[in-house]
Amino acid sequence: MEVVRLGKTNIFVKKLGWGGIPIQRATEEEAIKVIKEVVDMGVDLIDTARAYTNSEERIGRALQEVKKTVVLSSKSHVRSEKIYDDVLLSLKNLQVKKINIYHLHNVSSFNDYEKVMGPGGAYQGLKRAQEEGLIDHIGITSHNLSILERAIKEEKFAVIMVCYSFLEPAAAEKIFPLAKEKNLGILAMKPFSGGVIENAGAALRYVLATPDIVAIPGSETLAKARENWEIFRSKAPLNDEDRAYIDKLRKEFDRQFCRRCDYCQPCTQQINIQLMLGIKSVVKRFGSPEEVKWIKDVVEKARNCTECGECLPRCPYQLPIPELIKKNLAWLDSLKPKGIF
Ligand code: SF4
Ligand code: SF4
């Protein structure tokens, strides 16, 4: 099975890793079963985060019951050196003495980047954790390719994590060659574009065909975990059916699909545009706005869109943002009579 070297970390792992977002939705018992099975199948890199509620704890519990060791990657949104305390929490949750890769999670603007890299910023907290042997390598994750580009050029990180799928292929040109030149490990997140791509075969065959990256799709059921593994194990290349599906979806989502880069911000009404544009998959993943308060807050705020259009020229993908917000609000409202929302 294809193995990838994660740049200067000198960590060698299979090209298919596993991401710990979806198991938050599973029951405790099902989650533990999935994680154990994933490791038994041969996955040797697991990614999680402090932000994924019970994910770290579930992974920690499951790993106690399997004999194999895996490369662990986690992350935190804390922007000050207090991130060190989050590393301690991650170690406790994962029940390990050391985490192989620890990332600054979703650095979303240059202000944010300067904060984490500046005096008293999170990077210093991770350096301390590294010096004390609590983590091996420092990574950074972002949906914004320009931030990742800068981070790679500044050579402070060993690993980057970037969105990559056939709906979001830009990293292949803008990020991968640069990261390889600087000898960084590349973790490719969101191969299904946050649940938008439903054909796992086409999605994974596309990502797995790209050299030197490790894909980290998550799965909350055994069936999905096995399906993903089988796609990887079979080594089948993209076929004509996949290509037709990719073309169809690209056309369908042309000027509809939000890449979550936040270039459109700031919104004059403080609307979380990217969340509102991706609200269908968010509701599918986390439950209805009625059940999850932060989703409800995002939706209510989106109702204040004045259609001022200030965000429009800032979106490099020319998405008709106010129109899409309206469309998604109408979709949410249409759920109401069915008792879903
Ligand atoms: S058009 Fe709507 S989303 Fe865009 S900046 Fe104005 S209020 Fe915000
Ligand atoms: S609307 Fe455009 S600029 Fe804003 S997050 Fe989505 S893709 Fe990026």
PDB file of C-alpha atoms and ligand atoms in Angstrom, residues 143 256-265 273-275 277 311-312 314-321 324, ligand 2:
ATOM      1  CA  HIS A 143      -8.850  27.245   4.494  1.00  0.00           C
ATOM      2  CA  GLN A 256     -22.264  27.988  -5.888  1.00  0.00           C
ATOM      3  CA  PHE A 257     -19.593  26.271  -3.837  1.00  0.00           C
ATOM      4  CA  CYS A 258     -18.028  28.234  -0.994  1.00  0.00           C
ATOM      5  CA  ARG A 259     -14.351  27.403  -0.356  1.00  0.00           C
ATOM      6  CA  ARG A 260     -14.534  28.770   3.230  1.00  0.00           C
ATOM      7  CA  CYS A 261     -11.583  31.073   2.608  1.00  0.00           C
ATOM      8  CA  ASP A 262     -13.194  34.162   4.246  1.00  0.00           C
ATOM      9  CA  TYR A 263     -11.764  36.541   1.629  1.00  0.00           C
ATOM     10  CA  CYS A 264     -15.272  38.072   1.476  1.00  0.00           C
ATOM     11  CA  GLN A 265     -15.103  39.306   5.070  1.00  0.00           C
ATOM     12  CA  ILE A 273     -20.872  34.037   5.221  1.00  0.00           C
ATOM     13  CA  GLN A 274     -18.984  30.784   4.770  1.00  0.00           C
ATOM     14  CA  LEU A 275     -21.064  28.985   7.387  1.00  0.00           C
ATOM     15  CA  LEU A 277     -23.257  29.238   2.417  1.00  0.00           C
ATOM     16  CA  CYS A 311     -18.670  41.202  -0.006  1.00  0.00           C
ATOM     17  CA  LEU A 312     -19.151  40.491  -3.714  1.00  0.00           C
ATOM     18  CA  ARG A 314     -13.895  40.241  -2.486  1.00  0.00           C
ATOM     19  CA  CYS A 315     -14.959  36.693  -3.395  1.00  0.00           C
ATOM     20  CA  PRO A 316     -12.388  35.341  -5.881  1.00  0.00           C
ATOM     21  CA  TYR A 317     -14.918  32.728  -7.046  1.00  0.00           C
ATOM     22  CA  GLN A 318     -17.569  35.332  -7.943  1.00  0.00           C
ATOM     23  CA  LEU A 319     -20.175  33.683  -5.757  1.00  0.00           C
ATOM     24  CA  PRO A 320     -23.463  35.594  -5.676  1.00  0.00           C
ATOM     25  CA  ILE A 321     -23.281  35.727  -1.866  1.00  0.00           C
ATOM     26  CA  LEU A 324     -27.030  32.203  -1.938  1.00  0.00           C
TER      27      LEU A 324
HETATM   28  S1  SF4 B   2     -18.063  33.365  -0.259  1.00  0.00           S
HETATM   29 FE1  SF4 B   2     -16.260  33.370  -1.560  1.00  0.00          FE
HETATM   30  S2  SF4 B   2     -14.757  34.587  -0.440  1.00  0.00           S
HETATM   31 FE2  SF4 B   2     -16.387  34.081   1.012  1.00  0.00          FE
HETATM   32  S3  SF4 B   2     -15.644  32.248   2.043  1.00  0.00           S
HETATM   33 FE3  SF4 B   2     -16.903  31.570   0.316  1.00  0.00          FE
HETATM   34  S4  SF4 B   2     -15.511  31.272  -1.393  1.00  0.00           S
HETATM   35 FE4  SF4 B   2     -14.406  32.464   0.153  1.00  0.00          FE
END
